[in-house]
């Protein structure tokens, strides 16, 4: 097997030394074991190129939405719900996350498990740890987590495949999320997000629950755009929450919900189509979806796709 990191220079990469130190000192690996594993990682320029050109960031909302809210994905989502109803209902009961939302995430991430990524996760995370300085610290932690994850779950690290950023399985979990939030939802003794659709469903439910999902609570409210406090600096910044104010934010669907005395943090959102600009506030449940993928486009696409399944 050809490899990048077998050469002496690569094993002296400062990042490699840090990764090895952490795994040896904190997690009982031997230096030889690590060398044997990471030494077989292959650098792939395509991975770096993909990181450097995330097309979605320059897309309009119209274009982004059309990619996900389309007849085939809607039809297959409905089929997915039919075929996995019992598991989805069990996840909904346990974590409070509606089956439509879990299914929409699976649809957006991988077309319900059809496209789970073709890069070896070991290659992706090694390439990004050693040859992508901008996010090297982040991906080094993921590489460490990959070694731990595969040891804990008895998975073959040389066979695991995923996205160019090292996300795996039906729900595209990165190794740290896999270790922290994935659950064995089919009770077969292993957490397998690549082969068990039940584990994948339960894990997405648990992920959103652990990130603040509240059952029977709205995800977004459409609002009039005229209120004060729709601060331009905060609009569409999923990291900037503001306190909801029922007096100024006047939700259009107020009939559905009692806003009086509501004290909660929300996101300010606007979505531009070729016809109009629509304004929303995103609740804690919308915020939970942005923890899955830090993008207001992403979370709204999940919401909109979920609506198609109702
Ligand atoms: Ca399992």
Coordinates of C-alpha atoms and ligand atoms in Angstrom, one line a residue:
X1 CA 0.0 0.0 0.0
X2 CA 1.4 3.4 -0.9
X3 CA 1.3 5.8 1.8
X4 CA 2.2 9.3 2.8
X5 CA 3.0 9.0 6.4
X6 CA 5.4 6.1 6.4
X7 CA 8.3 8.3 5.5
X8 CA 10.5 9.4 8.3
X9 CA 9.7 13.0 7.9
X10 CA 6.0 12.4 8.4
X11 CA 6.4 10.6 11.6
X12 CA 8.3 13.7 12.8
X13 CA 5.4 15.9 11.9
X14 CA 4.7 17.9 15.0
X15 CA 1.0 17.0 14.8
X16 CA 1.9 13.3 14.6
X17 CA 3.9 13.6 17.8
X18 CA 1.0 15.3 19.6
X19 CA -1.4 12.7 18.5
X20 CA 0.9 9.9 19.5
X21 CA 1.5 11.5 22.8
X22 CA -2.2 11.8 23.6
X23 CA -2.9 8.2 22.6
X24 CA 0.0 6.7 24.5
X25 CA -0.3 8.8 27.6
X26 CA -4.0 9.0 27.9
X27 CA -5.4 6.0 26.2
X28 CA -2.9 3.1 26.5
X29 CA -1.9 2.8 22.9
X30 CA 1.7 1.9 22.1
X31 CA 3.8 4.0 19.8
X32 CA 4.1 0.9 17.5
X33 CA 0.4 0.4 17.3
X34 CA -0.2 4.0 16.2
X35 CA 2.6 3.9 13.7
X36 CA 1.2 0.7 12.2
X37 CA -2.2 2.4 11.8
X38 CA -1.5 6.0 10.8
X39 CA 1.5 4.7 8.7
X40 CA -1.1 3.2 6.4
X41 CA -3.0 6.4 5.9
X42 CA -2.8 7.9 2.4
X43 CA -2.8 11.6 1.7
X44 CA -5.5 12.5 -0.8
X45 CA -5.3 15.9 -2.4
X46 CA -9.0 15.6 -3.4
X47 CA -9.9 15.8 0.3
X48 CA -8.0 19.1 0.7
X49 CA -9.5 20.5 -2.5
X50 CA -13.0 19.6 -1.2
X51 CA -12.4 21.3 2.1
X52 CA -11.3 24.4 0.2
X53 CA -14.4 24.7 -2.0
X54 CA -17.5 24.0 -0.1
X55 CA -19.8 25.0 -2.9
X56 CA -22.8 25.4 -0.7
X57 CA -21.5 28.5 1.0
X58 CA -21.9 30.5 -2.2
X59 CA -25.3 29.2 -3.1
X60 CA -28.6 31.0 -2.8
X61 CA -31.3 29.7 -0.6
X62 CA -33.4 28.9 -3.6
X63 CA -30.7 26.7 -5.1
X64 CA -29.8 25.0 -1.8
X65 CA -33.4 24.3 -1.0
X66 CA -34.1 22.8 -4.4
X67 CA -31.3 20.4 -3.9
X68 CA -33.0 18.8 -0.9
X69 CA -36.7 19.5 -1.3
X70 CA -37.3 17.6 -4.5
X71 CA -39.8 14.8 -5.5
X72 CA -37.4 11.9 -5.3
X73 CA -36.1 12.8 -1.8
X74 CA -39.6 13.4 -0.6
X75 CA -40.9 10.1 -2.0
X76 CA -38.0 8.1 -0.6
X77 CA -38.4 9.8 2.8
X78 CA -42.0 8.7 3.0
X79 CA -41.0 5.2 2.1
X80 CA -38.3 5.3 4.7
X81 CA -40.8 6.3 7.3
X82 CA -43.1 3.4 6.2
X83 CA -40.3 0.9 6.3
X84 CA -38.9 2.0 9.7
X85 CA -42.0 3.2 11.5
X86 CA -41.6 1.2 14.6
X87 CA -38.0 2.3 15.2
X88 CA -38.8 5.9 14.4
X89 CA -41.7 5.8 16.9
X90 CA -39.5 4.3 19.5
X91 CA -36.9 7.1 19.0
X92 CA -39.7 9.7 19.1
X93 CA -41.0 8.2 22.4
X94 CA -37.5 8.1 24.0
X95 CA -35.9 11.3 22.7
X96 CA -38.9 13.5 21.8
X97 CA -37.7 14.1 18.3
X98 CA -40.4 13.6 15.6
X99 CA -39.9 10.8 13.1
X100 CA -40.2 13.4 10.3
X101 CA -37.2 15.3 11.6
X102 CA -35.0 12.3 12.1
X103 CA -35.9 11.1 8.6
X104 CA -35.2 14.5 7.1
X105 CA -31.7 14.6 8.6
X106 CA -31.1 11.1 7.1
X107 CA -32.4 12.3 3.8
X108 CA -30.3 15.5 3.7
X109 CA -27.2 13.7 4.9
X110 CA -27.1 10.5 2.8
X111 CA -30.4 10.1 0.9
X112 CA -31.4 7.7 3.7
X113 CA -28.2 5.8 3.7
X114 CA -27.7 5.5 -0.1
X115 CA -24.6 7.8 -0.2
X116 CA -22.5 7.5 2.9
X117 CA -19.1 8.5 1.5
X118 CA -16.3 6.7 -0.3
X119 CA -13.2 8.0 1.4
X120 CA -11.4 5.9 4.0
X121 CA -12.0 7.8 7.2
X122 CA -8.4 7.1 8.2
X123 CA -7.2 8.8 5.0
X124 CA -9.6 11.7 5.4
X125 CA -8.7 12.5 9.0
X126 CA -5.0 11.9 8.5
X127 CA -4.8 14.1 5.5
X128 CA -6.7 16.9 7.3
X129 CA -4.6 16.5 10.5
X130 CA -1.3 16.7 8.7
X131 CA -1.9 18.7 5.6
X132 CA -4.7 21.1 6.3
X133 CA -3.2 23.5 8.8
X134 CA -6.3 25.7 9.1
X135 CA -8.2 23.0 10.9
X136 CA -5.5 20.7 11.9
X137 CA -6.2 20.9 15.6
X138 CA -9.9 19.9 15.1
X139 CA -9.1 17.0 12.8
X140 CA -6.3 15.7 15.0
X141 CA -8.8 15.3 17.8
X142 CA -11.1 13.5 15.4
X143 CA -8.3 11.2 14.3
X144 CA -7.6 10.4 18.0
X145 CA -11.3 9.7 18.4
X146 CA -11.3 7.5 15.4
X147 CA -8.6 5.2 16.9
X148 CA -10.6 5.1 20.2
X149 CA -13.9 4.5 18.4
X150 CA -12.7 1.6 16.3
X151 CA -11.0 0.0 19.3
X152 CA -14.1 0.4 21.5
X153 CA -16.5 -0.9 18.9
X154 CA -14.2 -3.5 17.4
X155 CA -14.5 -1.8 13.9
X156 CA -11.9 -2.3 11.2
X157 CA -10.2 1.1 11.0
X158 CA -8.8 0.3 7.5
X159 CA -12.2 -0.4 6.0
X160 CA -14.3 2.4 7.6
X161 CA -15.5 4.8 4.9
X162 CA -17.1 8.2 5.0
X163 CA -17.1 11.7 3.7
X164 CA -14.0 13.7 2.8
X165 CA -14.3 15.3 6.3
X166 CA -14.5 12.0 8.1
X167 CA -18.2 11.8 8.7
X168 CA -19.6 8.2 8.8
X169 CA -22.7 6.2 8.2
X170 CA -26.4 6.9 7.7
X171 CA -26.3 10.1 9.8
X172 CA -22.7 11.2 9.0
X173 CA -21.3 11.3 12.5
X174 CA -17.7 12.4 13.0
X175 CA -15.8 10.1 15.4
X176 CA -16.1 12.4 18.5
X177 CA -19.9 12.6 18.0
X178 CA -20.1 8.9 17.3
X179 CA -18.4 8.2 20.6
X180 CA -20.4 10.8 22.5
X181 CA -23.9 10.5 21.1
X182 CA -24.4 7.3 19.1
X183 CA -26.5 4.6 20.8
X184 CA -27.1 0.9 20.3
X185 CA -30.7 1.2 19.4
X186 CA -31.2 -2.4 18.1
X187 CA -29.6 -3.8 21.2
X188 CA -27.2 -6.1 19.5
X189 CA -24.2 -5.0 21.7
X190 CA -22.5 -2.8 19.2
X191 CA -23.0 0.8 18.0
X192 CA -23.0 0.5 14.2
X193 CA -23.9 3.6 12.3
X194 CA -22.8 2.2 9.0
X195 CA -24.9 -1.0 8.9
X196 CA -27.7 -0.6 11.4
X197 CA -30.4 1.7 10.4
X198 CA -31.9 1.3 13.9
X199 CA -28.7 2.5 15.5
X200 CA -28.6 5.4 13.1
X201 CA -32.2 6.5 13.9
X202 CA -31.7 6.2 17.7
X203 CA -28.4 8.1 17.5
X204 CA -29.8 11.1 15.6
X205 CA -32.7 11.2 18.2
X206 CA -30.2 11.1 21.0
X207 CA -27.9 13.7 19.4
X208 CA -30.7 16.2 19.1
X209 CA -32.0 15.4 22.6
X210 CA -28.6 15.9 24.1
X211 CA -28.4 19.3 22.3
X212 CA -31.5 20.6 23.9
X213 CA -34.4 19.3 21.8
X214 CA -37.7 19.7 23.6
X215 CA -40.6 17.4 22.6
X216 CA -43.9 18.9 21.4
X217 CA -42.2 22.3 20.9
X218 CA -42.1 24.3 17.7
X219 CA -38.9 24.5 15.6
X220 CA -39.4 27.9 13.9
X221 CA -42.0 30.7 14.0
X222 CA -42.5 32.8 11.0
X223 CA -42.5 36.5 12.0
X224 CA -43.2 39.9 10.6
X225 CA -39.9 41.5 9.7
X226 CA -40.9 44.9 10.9
X227 CA -40.1 44.6 14.6
X228 CA -37.3 46.3 16.3
X229 CA -34.4 44.2 17.3
X230 CA -34.3 42.2 14.1
X231 CA -30.6 43.1 14.4
X232 CA -28.8 42.8 11.1
X233 CA -25.6 41.7 12.9
X234 CA -27.5 38.7 14.3
X235 CA -29.6 37.7 11.4
X236 CA -28.6 34.2 10.1
X237 CA -25.8 33.9 12.6
X238 CA -26.5 30.6 14.2
X239 CA -24.1 31.3 17.0
X240 CA -25.9 34.5 18.1
X241 CA -29.0 34.0 20.1
X242 CA -31.4 36.8 21.2
X243 CA -34.2 36.7 23.8
X244 CA -37.6 36.2 22.3
X245 CA -39.9 39.2 22.8
X246 CA -43.5 38.5 22.0
X247 CA -44.3 42.2 21.9
X248 CA -42.0 43.0 19.0
X249 CA -41.5 39.7 17.3
X250 CA -45.2 39.1 16.5
X251 CA -45.1 35.5 15.2
X252 CA -47.5 34.9 12.4
X253 CA -48.6 31.5 13.7
X254 CA -49.2 32.8 17.3
X255 CA -52.5 31.0 17.3
X256 CA -50.6 27.7 17.7
X257 CA -48.6 28.7 20.7
X258 CA -48.9 30.7 23.9
X259 CA -46.2 33.3 23.7
X260 CA -47.2 35.3 26.8
X261 CA -44.5 35.2 29.4
X262 CA -42.3 33.1 27.1
X263 CA -38.7 33.6 28.1
X264 CA -36.4 31.8 25.6
X265 CA -33.5 32.4 23.4
X266 CA -34.0 32.2 19.6
X267 CA -32.1 32.8 16.4
X268 CA -33.1 35.5 13.9
X269 CA -33.5 34.1 10.4
X270 CA -34.2 35.4 7.0
X271 CA -34.6 33.4 3.7
X272 CA -34.6 35.0 0.4
X273 CA -36.4 33.4 -2.6
X274 CA -36.8 34.9 -6.0
X275 CA -40.3 36.0 -4.9
X276 CA -39.8 37.3 -1.4
X277 CA -37.8 37.4 1.8
X278 CA -39.3 35.6 4.7
X279 CA -38.4 36.1 8.3
X280 CA -38.4 33.6 11.1
X281 CA -37.1 33.0 14.6
X282 CA -35.5 29.6 15.3
X283 CA -36.3 28.0 18.6
X284 CA -34.2 25.8 20.8
X285 CA -35.2 22.9 18.5
X286 CA -33.9 24.8 15.4
X287 CA -30.7 25.5 17.4
X288 CA -30.4 21.8 18.1
X289 CA -30.4 21.1 14.4
X290 CA -27.7 23.7 13.8
X291 CA -25.6 21.7 16.3
X292 CA -25.7 18.9 13.7
X293 CA -24.5 21.2 11.0
X294 CA -23.7 24.8 11.7
X295 CA -25.7 26.4 8.9
X296 CA -29.1 28.2 8.9
X297 CA -29.6 26.8 5.4
X298 CA -29.0 23.3 6.6
X299 CA -31.4 23.5 9.5
X300 CA -34.2 25.1 7.4
X301 CA -33.8 22.5 4.7
X302 CA -34.2 19.8 7.3
X303 CA -37.3 21.5 8.7
X304 CA -38.8 22.0 5.2
X305 CA -38.1 18.4 4.2
X306 CA -39.7 17.2 7.4
X307 CA -42.8 19.3 6.7
X308 CA -43.2 17.3 3.4
X309 CA -43.6 14.1 5.4
X310 CA -46.4 15.3 7.6
Ligands
LIG1 CA1 -26.5 -2.0 17.4

